């Protein structure tokens, strides 16, 4: 056996609630001022919501703007669920919201806003992109499975709030059979499925487990690896999960970066994506690194690709771009030469990344950062940074 496990959390998880509130603020500020600079953090505990950080914008916003963003986000997530009492879940109407948002330091603007429309990186740091051929999304399989189950349970909970809550966690363990199969992305079977989902107090644990197994089964019924008779299920394993949301467990923005990206299959960078505008390379750098990695695998240059990009505050061009095909390259092109060719072809500056993906213009028609925060920062084909719009150039490298 060669096992690997990844987990996911739903939009109703306290940490995700914090991310979604933070990114609702980013969306709404950029929609009013595409040049807004945003770095807010959100902390949730009990009935308290604290919004802090720094913002620079021409939009006229006050405390009510931030309070409305928080309340609207929680309602959209699905709070409160009508089957639970006020002591068992959060009711947005009862939340006490404190706003501590200050003006962003002018010292940052010196390096970020440059002549000719160029943008210097809004911070230093390194970001990682990853792709693998083991799923059609070119994502690691365990995170794909855990998200698929999460999304199904979340949809079921939102449709049945008299039975289930939206604060959900899932986890999937896969067996690759051998290290060689792992390197080639060949999953052999699903070993375990873990699900934690709040249920109303009058539901028996047997009812809960039967219902959740049925939802999982319906979700994966056409998957050739889904053989429920040989899978070990852990559903609400303590036997009771009634009290939930940040009434029961505090939430903090930026704390689910592994769930947001590759499920532990690849390194993570120095910071989270949520709560930040596009000049912060924790966000834009990750997106372009994933875009490069996905193109490398989609073009057939390798079975797997790991991309590291590093920036320094105030400088537009990255200080390093490193490609590692993890000994799975299918051509004689070295990783070093591949890195050089990519850097020569694509500027990879914050301005180029922003313009290429439209990061300064979030909308319902393109993408919303709050939706990205809820689902995951990478791995969904409709995101602009998941588009294979430069595939022909990468394919030429194989010749």
mmCIF file of N, CA and C in Angstrom, residues 4-7 130 139-140 142-143 147 182 257-268:
data_model
loop_
_atom_site.group_PDB
_atom_site.id
_atom_site.type_symbol
_atom_site.label_atom_id
_atom_site.label_comp_id
_atom_site.label_asym_id
_atom_site.label_seq_id
_atom_site.Cartn_x
_atom_site.Cartn_y
_atom_site.Cartn_z
ATOM 1 N N UNK A 4 -2.191 8.196 0.541
ATOM 2 C CA UNK A 4 -2.116 9.653 0.668
ATOM 3 C C UNK A 4 -3.507 10.174 0.998
ATOM 4 N N UNK A 5 -3.546 11.188 1.893
ATOM 5 C CA UNK A 5 -4.809 11.727 2.412
ATOM 6 C C UNK A 5 -4.877 13.230 2.218
ATOM 7 N N UNK A 6 -6.044 13.719 1.836
ATOM 8 C CA UNK A 6 -6.300 15.163 1.773
ATOM 9 C C UNK A 6 -7.666 15.462 2.376
ATOM 10 N N UNK A 7 -7.807 16.670 2.906
ATOM 11 C CA UNK A 7 -9.086 17.079 3.478
ATOM 12 C C UNK A 7 -9.591 18.359 2.817
ATOM 13 N N UNK A 130 1.238 23.775 -8.834
ATOM 14 C CA UNK A 130 1.402 22.332 -8.973
ATOM 15 C C UNK A 130 0.332 21.800 -9.904
ATOM 16 N N UNK A 139 -5.340 18.024 -11.120
ATOM 17 C CA UNK A 139 -5.158 18.223 -9.684
ATOM 18 C C UNK A 139 -4.918 16.874 -9.026
ATOM 19 N N UNK A 140 -4.313 16.856 -7.838
ATOM 20 C CA UNK A 140 -4.155 15.605 -7.095
ATOM 21 C C UNK A 140 -5.517 14.973 -6.785
ATOM 22 N N UNK A 142 -6.754 13.007 -4.276
ATOM 23 C CA UNK A 142 -7.373 13.013 -2.951
ATOM 24 C C UNK A 142 -8.104 14.326 -2.665
ATOM 25 N N UNK A 143 -7.526 15.456 -3.077
ATOM 26 C CA UNK A 143 -8.191 16.736 -2.849
ATOM 27 C C UNK A 143 -9.413 16.866 -3.752
ATOM 28 N N UNK A 147 -13.112 17.334 -2.114
ATOM 29 C CA UNK A 147 -13.930 18.481 -2.500
ATOM 30 C C UNK A 147 -15.263 18.047 -3.086
ATOM 31 N N UNK A 182 2.379 6.222 -7.477
ATOM 32 C CA UNK A 182 2.174 7.583 -6.972
ATOM 33 C C UNK A 182 2.852 8.595 -7.892
ATOM 34 N N UNK A 257 -4.900 27.087 4.005
ATOM 35 C CA UNK A 257 -4.164 27.201 2.747
ATOM 36 C C UNK A 257 -3.908 25.848 2.082
ATOM 37 N N UNK A 258 -3.818 24.776 2.848
ATOM 38 C CA UNK A 258 -3.613 23.458 2.251
ATOM 39 C C UNK A 258 -4.896 22.982 1.576
ATOM 40 N N UNK A 259 -6.039 23.131 2.258
ATOM 41 C CA UNK A 259 -7.328 22.816 1.640
ATOM 42 C C UNK A 259 -7.559 23.667 0.398
ATOM 43 N N UNK A 260 -7.091 24.911 0.433
ATOM 44 C CA UNK A 260 -7.319 25.846 -0.664
ATOM 45 C C UNK A 260 -6.512 25.510 -1.908
ATOM 46 N N UNK A 261 -5.440 24.740 -1.743
ATOM 47 C CA UNK A 261 -4.535 24.523 -2.878
ATOM 48 C C UNK A 261 -4.480 23.050 -3.275
ATOM 49 N N UNK A 262 -3.455 22.315 -2.852
ATOM 50 C CA UNK A 262 -3.201 20.987 -3.422
ATOM 51 C C UNK A 262 -3.351 19.841 -2.429
ATOM 52 N N UNK A 263 -3.952 20.114 -1.285
ATOM 53 C CA UNK A 263 -4.244 19.048 -0.340
ATOM 54 C C UNK A 263 -3.035 18.373 0.257
ATOM 55 N N UNK A 264 -1.912 19.093 0.297
ATOM 56 C CA UNK A 264 -0.703 18.541 0.898
ATOM 57 C C UNK A 264 0.216 17.835 -0.077
ATOM 58 N N UNK A 265 -0.174 17.713 -1.330
ATOM 59 C CA UNK A 265 0.682 17.063 -2.332
ATOM 60 C C UNK A 265 1.887 17.923 -2.695
ATOM 61 N N UNK A 266 1.791 19.215 -2.500
ATOM 62 C CA UNK A 266 2.857 20.124 -2.926
ATOM 63 C C UNK A 266 3.113 21.143 -1.818
ATOM 64 N N UNK A 267 4.280 21.794 -1.837
ATOM 65 C CA UNK A 267 4.559 22.835 -0.839
ATOM 66 C C UNK A 267 3.573 23.992 -0.963
ATOM 67 N N UNK A 268 3.470 24.767 0.096
ATOM 68 C CA UNK A 268 2.689 25.997 0.073
ATOM 69 C C UNK A 268 3.638 27.171 0.291
#
